[in-house]
């Protein structure tokens, strides 16, 4: 392979526009009305129970059927302030749609995700639409939210809605976190992530502070001295290593960085190899592999150390990858990066199998040629910026059900919180519940202060 095999501009301009357009176009009005009529509007609906944010799904679908887009959007966004993004990226096929009773009768659920997207985006597109939320009376309380991903955005919105002043800190130059930097371009085409954030900020009372990193520009002690409460939505900043020698070469990089570069660049300017290997079996691996193919790679292989049942990417995501020409190869673990002349030439793998419940090598080795290798084997929480005062569990922040940490006046949510499933919709629920808990704590603190003043009066 020639060093020029890792390069941008493999396709014509029209190809990039087509490949990175919306992968799943929205429903039009007629399609939405027809689909909404398929809903049984169940009492104690299992789809609502399956939704981590508890959206009243039958209610919003009934409003779609009544051609009441604003009412449908209100039902969604009251429960999930990032309902538009969740409709685009959450695995509805294993959440609400899997629980749909239509599966029993027709083996085809109501298209809940597409109907949710139709309602929310339809409301956003309505010129001069009245705000769905009005900010509560100012409380005089100030809350710092660190991390402007789904959890932080949901917490900020919930706190501002209750009248608190929120300062929203993020290390990146744009708000959005995973929604802005960590998802495939074709899932959030058209700048939707920032449009949703503009809507969310329109409630007022939220002041963004960008390019501001915890541990570098601000400290937790400093925030606690200045604010009445702190919410940490820090996400996962570290990337797991392969556990082998990883030379610094142009063709070896983290999949999350590759995806972020694509989101913030013209796809025609992003270098890709002729042959690409993606190591990992989750959604990040699928996003990196599919987008490599869409950039013009001739051969893309996802390699996973266990069997197909162990892949964390949903069946829907796996099919999407295969539909786009990605080969998924299981039962192989990386042994070495094959390099020549300062360039990646491939990856050497050991074939694996299960033996007594343990993963072992079979003794067979093989090489897959590649001029670009992307690591997508999971991310880790970097606890250093929060210090030792907050307890961890399994390497992430331990909290109660409402997001309270072991440190007074500090809450946490999203991927940095222990025990989660690393889902956007779950992160939103974390932020939503933490906002309610923080508000309750601040109100009681104010009540105790008033009681003390009355006692000393």
XYZ file of C-alpha atoms in Angstrom:
457
model
C 0.000 0.000 0.000
C 1.136 3.482 -0.817
C 1.227 6.169 1.952
C -1.248 8.103 -0.189
C -3.821 5.415 0.661
C -4.670 7.470 3.777
C -6.099 10.616 2.228
C -9.169 12.893 1.964
C -11.244 13.605 -1.117
C -11.816 10.063 -2.357
C -15.284 10.872 -3.717
C -17.027 13.451 -5.857
C -18.748 16.354 -4.110
C -22.198 14.973 -4.907
C -21.286 11.662 -3.289
C -20.397 13.357 0.010
C -23.630 15.340 -0.001
C -25.636 12.166 -0.576
C -23.672 9.923 1.819
C -23.810 12.326 4.759
C -27.377 13.484 4.333
C -30.067 12.317 6.746
C -29.848 8.519 6.784
C -33.489 8.109 7.795
C -35.695 10.872 6.344
C -38.525 12.128 8.572
C -42.187 11.300 8.057
C -44.263 13.795 6.130
C -47.649 14.879 7.483
C -49.657 12.239 5.607
C -47.309 9.437 6.654
C -47.410 10.618 10.275
C -51.204 10.733 10.377
C -51.464 7.227 8.936
C -48.845 5.828 11.311
C -50.429 7.497 14.334
C -53.730 5.777 13.558
C -52.007 2.405 14.063
C -51.586 3.126 17.797
C -54.027 1.415 20.190
C -53.583 4.260 22.755
C -53.126 1.648 25.466
C -53.970 2.291 29.100
C -50.859 1.735 31.268
C -48.997 1.489 27.992
C -45.927 -0.780 28.056
C -44.150 1.546 25.602
C -44.333 4.389 28.140
C -42.974 2.130 30.883
C -40.092 1.141 28.596
C -39.139 4.781 27.928
C -36.426 5.863 30.403
C -37.885 9.393 30.495
C -41.485 8.186 30.829
C -42.920 10.048 27.825
C -46.697 9.596 27.623
C -46.432 7.933 24.237
C -50.129 7.190 23.623
C -51.016 10.811 24.452
C -48.510 12.350 22.071
C -49.369 9.927 19.265
C -53.081 10.676 19.698
C -52.300 14.373 19.330
C -50.370 13.636 16.144
C -53.433 11.774 14.855
C -55.502 14.875 15.706
C -53.028 17.008 13.687
C -52.039 18.799 16.893
C -48.269 19.007 16.440
C -47.743 21.573 19.202
C -49.672 19.448 21.694
C -47.716 16.358 20.704
C -44.406 18.202 21.100
C -45.486 19.500 24.492
C -46.276 15.984 25.736
C -42.837 14.815 24.593
C -40.727 17.745 25.755
C -42.350 17.963 29.185
C -40.922 14.511 29.858
C -37.782 14.776 27.732
C -36.388 18.233 26.868
C -34.088 16.605 24.298
C -36.888 14.573 22.767
C -35.887 15.531 19.227
C -32.370 14.155 19.500
C -33.536 11.049 21.327
C -36.015 10.370 18.533
C -33.099 10.401 16.076
C -30.436 8.439 17.934
C -31.919 6.312 20.712
C -32.366 2.568 20.099
C -36.159 2.788 20.057
C -36.251 -0.692 18.549
C -35.101 -2.159 21.893
C -36.914 0.343 24.135
C -40.414 1.682 23.452
C -40.988 -0.021 20.112
C -39.967 -3.424 21.415
C -42.641 -3.054 24.104
C -45.362 -2.006 21.616
C -48.352 -4.382 21.751
C -48.543 -4.261 17.945
C -45.568 -6.640 17.982
C -47.900 -9.372 19.230
C -50.519 -8.934 16.534
C -48.549 -7.782 13.511
C -44.870 -8.253 14.363
C -44.467 -4.592 13.378
C -44.571 -1.953 16.128
C -45.839 1.584 15.756
C -42.977 3.777 14.490
C -42.755 5.658 17.796
C -39.320 7.163 17.150
C -40.314 8.582 13.772
C -43.574 9.989 15.177
C -41.681 11.597 18.042
C -39.258 13.166 15.590
C -42.139 14.402 13.419
C -43.795 16.120 16.393
C -40.722 17.785 17.884
C -39.147 18.922 14.634
C -42.531 20.038 13.351
C -42.921 22.290 16.374
C -39.392 23.671 16.034
C -40.092 24.509 12.384
C -43.312 26.397 13.119
C -42.554 30.114 12.671
C -43.506 32.273 15.636
C -44.567 29.309 17.775
C -45.280 30.249 21.372
C -42.744 28.883 23.873
C -43.735 25.592 25.443
C -41.974 26.501 28.685
C -41.923 29.723 30.675
C -39.229 30.250 33.252
C -40.357 30.260 36.860
C -40.002 33.239 39.175
C -36.313 33.855 39.945
C -35.259 32.145 43.165
C -31.949 33.937 43.632
C -30.171 30.568 43.690
C -27.251 29.824 41.385
C -26.312 26.370 40.109
C -23.199 25.348 38.186
C -23.691 22.613 35.581
C -20.393 21.155 34.384
C -20.687 19.362 31.066
C -23.103 20.381 28.321
C -23.988 16.937 27.025
C -27.471 15.415 27.274
C -27.421 15.102 31.084
C -26.088 18.626 31.646
C -28.469 20.196 29.144
C -31.470 18.450 30.698
C -30.380 19.495 34.192
C -29.810 23.094 33.103
C -33.234 23.291 31.452
C -34.999 21.773 34.460
C -33.274 24.158 36.864
C -33.910 27.252 34.735
C -37.570 26.260 34.351
C -37.803 26.273 38.163
C -36.372 29.788 38.344
C -32.754 29.116 39.270
C -29.844 30.840 37.517
C -27.649 28.297 35.739
C -24.108 28.645 34.446
C -23.356 25.861 31.979
C -19.654 25.025 31.687
C -18.131 22.905 28.931
C -14.583 22.198 27.803
C -15.515 22.209 24.115
C -16.125 25.243 21.880
C -19.768 24.176 21.316
C -22.534 22.969 23.595
C -23.935 19.495 23.048
C -21.339 17.010 24.247
C -21.998 13.603 22.722
C -24.875 15.004 20.642
C -22.551 17.475 18.932
C -19.268 15.561 18.831
C -19.951 11.859 19.305
C -22.655 10.768 16.866
C -22.468 9.876 13.200
C -23.047 12.844 10.901
C -25.824 11.077 9.005
C -27.812 10.673 12.260
C -27.934 14.385 13.027
C -27.660 16.017 9.619
C -28.744 19.601 9.074
C -27.281 21.052 12.253
C -30.110 19.634 14.359
C -28.065 19.338 17.562
C -27.487 23.108 17.696
C -31.085 23.892 16.698
C -32.317 21.830 19.637
C -29.864 23.584 21.959
C -31.050 27.004 20.726
C -34.598 25.966 21.599
C -33.528 24.666 25.009
C -31.638 27.863 25.870
C -34.578 30.027 24.800
C -36.192 29.450 28.198
C -33.668 31.934 29.631
C -31.631 31.814 32.808
C -28.853 29.624 31.338
C -25.446 31.211 30.709
C -22.983 29.068 28.712
C -19.249 29.217 29.433
C -17.355 27.337 26.759
C -13.704 26.243 26.478
C -13.762 25.902 30.266
C -12.413 22.618 31.623
C -12.825 21.290 35.170
C -9.395 20.827 36.708
C -7.790 23.355 34.375
C -9.929 26.514 34.307
C -12.297 25.807 37.198
C -12.227 23.565 40.285
C -14.981 21.795 42.162
C -14.034 23.589 45.402
C -14.192 26.916 43.606
C -17.640 26.150 42.191
C -18.969 25.086 45.588
C -17.731 28.360 47.061
C -19.524 30.399 44.387
C -22.689 28.398 43.667
C -25.492 26.917 45.752
C -25.235 23.524 44.016
C -23.209 21.751 41.319
C -24.267 19.172 38.752
C -21.556 17.091 37.072
C -22.348 15.765 33.596
C -18.752 15.053 32.650
C -19.203 12.127 30.281
C -16.338 9.749 29.565
C -13.121 11.480 28.570
C -10.668 8.574 28.486
C -10.390 5.907 25.783
C -9.533 2.294 26.587
C -6.189 1.091 25.286
C -5.855 -2.020 23.145
C -3.505 -3.638 25.665
C -0.738 -3.970 23.072
C 2.048 -1.718 21.818
C 0.406 1.254 20.122
C 2.960 3.233 18.105
C 2.180 6.849 17.267
C 1.381 6.554 13.587
C -0.865 8.610 11.291
C -3.090 5.608 10.591
C -3.817 4.624 14.207
C -6.374 6.748 16.061
C -9.374 6.709 18.380
C -12.761 6.263 16.727
C -14.284 9.010 18.911
C -11.793 11.541 17.537
C -12.478 10.387 13.979
C -16.248 10.815 14.509
C -15.796 14.228 16.139
C -13.596 15.427 13.265
C -16.262 14.379 10.789
C -18.976 16.235 12.710
C -16.953 19.444 12.758
C -15.503 19.303 9.233
C -16.376 19.070 5.593
C -16.369 15.271 5.029
C -14.328 15.787 1.850
C -11.459 17.073 4.028
C -11.333 14.068 6.399
C -8.623 11.505 5.508
C -9.680 7.864 5.269
C -7.849 4.729 4.247
C -8.449 2.476 1.302
C -8.679 -0.387 3.799
C -9.976 0.342 7.318
C -10.118 -1.803 10.442
C -12.326 -0.773 13.365
C -11.660 -2.600 16.631
C -14.761 -2.867 18.807
C -18.369 -3.974 18.751
C -20.466 -1.065 19.997
C -22.339 1.860 18.496
C -19.156 3.946 18.240
C -17.530 1.172 16.229
C -20.525 1.006 13.889
C -20.596 4.795 13.415
C -16.870 4.865 12.643
C -17.031 1.869 10.307
C -20.060 3.032 8.321
C -18.701 6.549 7.953
C -15.351 5.189 6.761
C -17.249 3.395 4.028
C -19.234 6.543 3.202
C -15.965 8.479 2.910
C -14.855 6.140 0.153
C -12.968 3.313 1.866
C -13.015 0.211 -0.302
C -12.867 -2.330 2.509
C -13.997 -1.805 6.110
C -13.851 -4.527 8.746
C -15.193 -4.361 12.307
C -13.328 -6.822 14.517
C -14.646 -8.011 17.885
C -12.967 -10.377 20.318
C -16.093 -12.333 21.316
C -18.996 -13.851 19.426
C -21.930 -12.083 17.728
C -24.086 -12.324 20.872
C -21.577 -10.182 22.752
C -21.739 -7.198 20.393
C -23.102 -4.203 22.284
C -24.297 -2.572 19.069
C -27.979 -3.350 18.615
C -29.119 -5.788 15.939
C -30.482 -2.784 14.056
C -27.044 -1.101 14.129
C -25.319 -4.303 13.039
C -27.656 -4.645 10.070
C -27.066 -0.988 9.209
C -23.318 -1.589 9.148
C -23.650 -4.658 6.942
C -26.082 -2.875 4.624
C -23.409 -0.236 4.111
C -20.774 -2.801 3.164
C -19.027 -3.275 6.509
C -17.722 -6.763 7.314
C -18.194 -7.786 10.961
C -15.614 -10.345 12.068
C -15.950 -11.869 15.532
C -13.726 -14.108 17.657
C -10.498 -12.144 17.175
C -8.390 -10.036 19.525
C -5.667 -7.585 18.482
C -2.065 -8.738 18.862
C 0.023 -6.124 17.066
C -0.034 -3.148 14.766
C 1.665 -4.010 11.500
C 3.636 -0.985 10.276
C 6.163 -0.168 7.576
C 7.871 3.103 6.660
C 6.123 4.969 9.464
C 2.664 3.980 8.206
C 0.077 1.491 9.406
C -0.070 -1.544 7.118
C -2.517 -3.726 9.008
C -3.438 -5.437 12.280
C -2.397 -8.855 13.489
C -5.087 -10.750 15.387
C -5.321 -13.919 17.441
C -8.354 -16.098 16.827
C -10.330 -16.681 20.028
C -12.953 -19.019 21.437
C -14.795 -19.641 24.695
C -13.417 -22.434 26.833
C -15.015 -23.095 30.214
C -16.659 -19.693 30.039
C -13.318 -17.940 29.497
C -12.041 -16.303 26.326
C -8.878 -18.030 25.125
C -6.712 -17.963 22.010
C -7.028 -20.855 19.586
C -3.389 -20.600 18.506
C -4.300 -19.284 15.061
C -3.135 -15.813 13.985
C -3.994 -13.729 10.957
C -3.411 -10.236 9.548
C -6.007 -7.868 8.110
C -4.459 -5.270 5.807
C -5.309 -1.672 6.703
C -3.952 1.811 6.282
C -6.346 3.171 8.938
C -7.062 1.456 12.268
C -9.697 2.955 14.570
C -9.914 2.009 18.261
C -13.497 1.735 19.538
C -13.261 -0.519 22.582
C -14.948 1.740 25.095
C -14.300 4.877 27.090
C -13.415 5.518 30.710
C -14.206 8.178 33.284
C -11.340 10.480 34.258
C -11.881 11.090 37.968
C -8.808 13.263 38.515
C -10.553 16.653 38.034
C -13.195 15.971 40.713
C -10.681 15.065 43.412
C -10.911 12.429 46.139
C -13.945 13.787 48.001
C -16.494 12.115 45.714
C -16.892 8.353 45.984
C -16.628 6.195 42.882
C -18.213 2.870 42.038
C -16.726 0.754 39.291
C -14.638 3.715 38.136
C -17.577 6.119 37.820
C -19.346 8.480 40.227
C -21.551 6.777 42.804
C -24.922 8.470 43.284
C -28.346 7.755 44.696
C -31.398 7.430 42.428
C -31.713 11.219 42.175
C -28.071 11.811 41.321
C -26.785 12.915 44.746
C -23.102 12.163 45.195
C -21.240 11.514 48.445
C -20.267 15.211 48.551
C -22.847 17.668 49.846
C -24.422 19.991 47.240
C -23.012 17.960 44.319
C -25.103 15.846 41.946
C -24.005 13.862 38.870
C -25.554 12.174 35.855
C -24.986 10.810 32.385
C -22.195 8.461 31.375
C -19.958 9.548 34.293
C -22.519 8.155 36.753
C -22.170 4.528 37.879
C -24.740 1.942 36.887
C -26.013 3.440 33.636
C -26.454 2.012 30.153
C -24.681 4.883 28.329
C -27.863 5.883 26.488
C -28.685 9.460 25.511
C -32.247 9.088 26.777
C -31.028 7.750 30.124
C -28.612 10.672 30.490
C -31.523 13.053 29.908
C -33.491 11.320 32.660
C -30.507 11.640 35.005
C -30.358 15.378 34.371
C -34.113 15.776 34.704
C -34.276 13.935 38.041
C -31.219 15.716 39.398
C -32.776 19.107 38.570
C -35.869 18.194 40.579
C -33.715 16.956 43.471
C -31.522 20.071 43.450
C -34.605 22.295 43.395
C -36.089 20.404 46.350
C -32.830 20.734 48.305
C -32.529 24.459 47.562
C -36.133 25.128 48.541
C -35.695 23.301 51.853
C -32.437 25.132 52.508
C -34.267 28.431 51.967
C -37.123 27.329 54.234
C -34.683 26.385 56.998
C -32.965 29.757 56.626
C -36.309 31.583 56.960
C -37.227 29.498 59.997
C -33.921 30.454 61.654
C -34.506 34.126 60.907
C -38.015 33.913 62.380
C -36.695 32.159 65.503
C -34.136 34.924 66.039
C -36.668 37.659 65.274
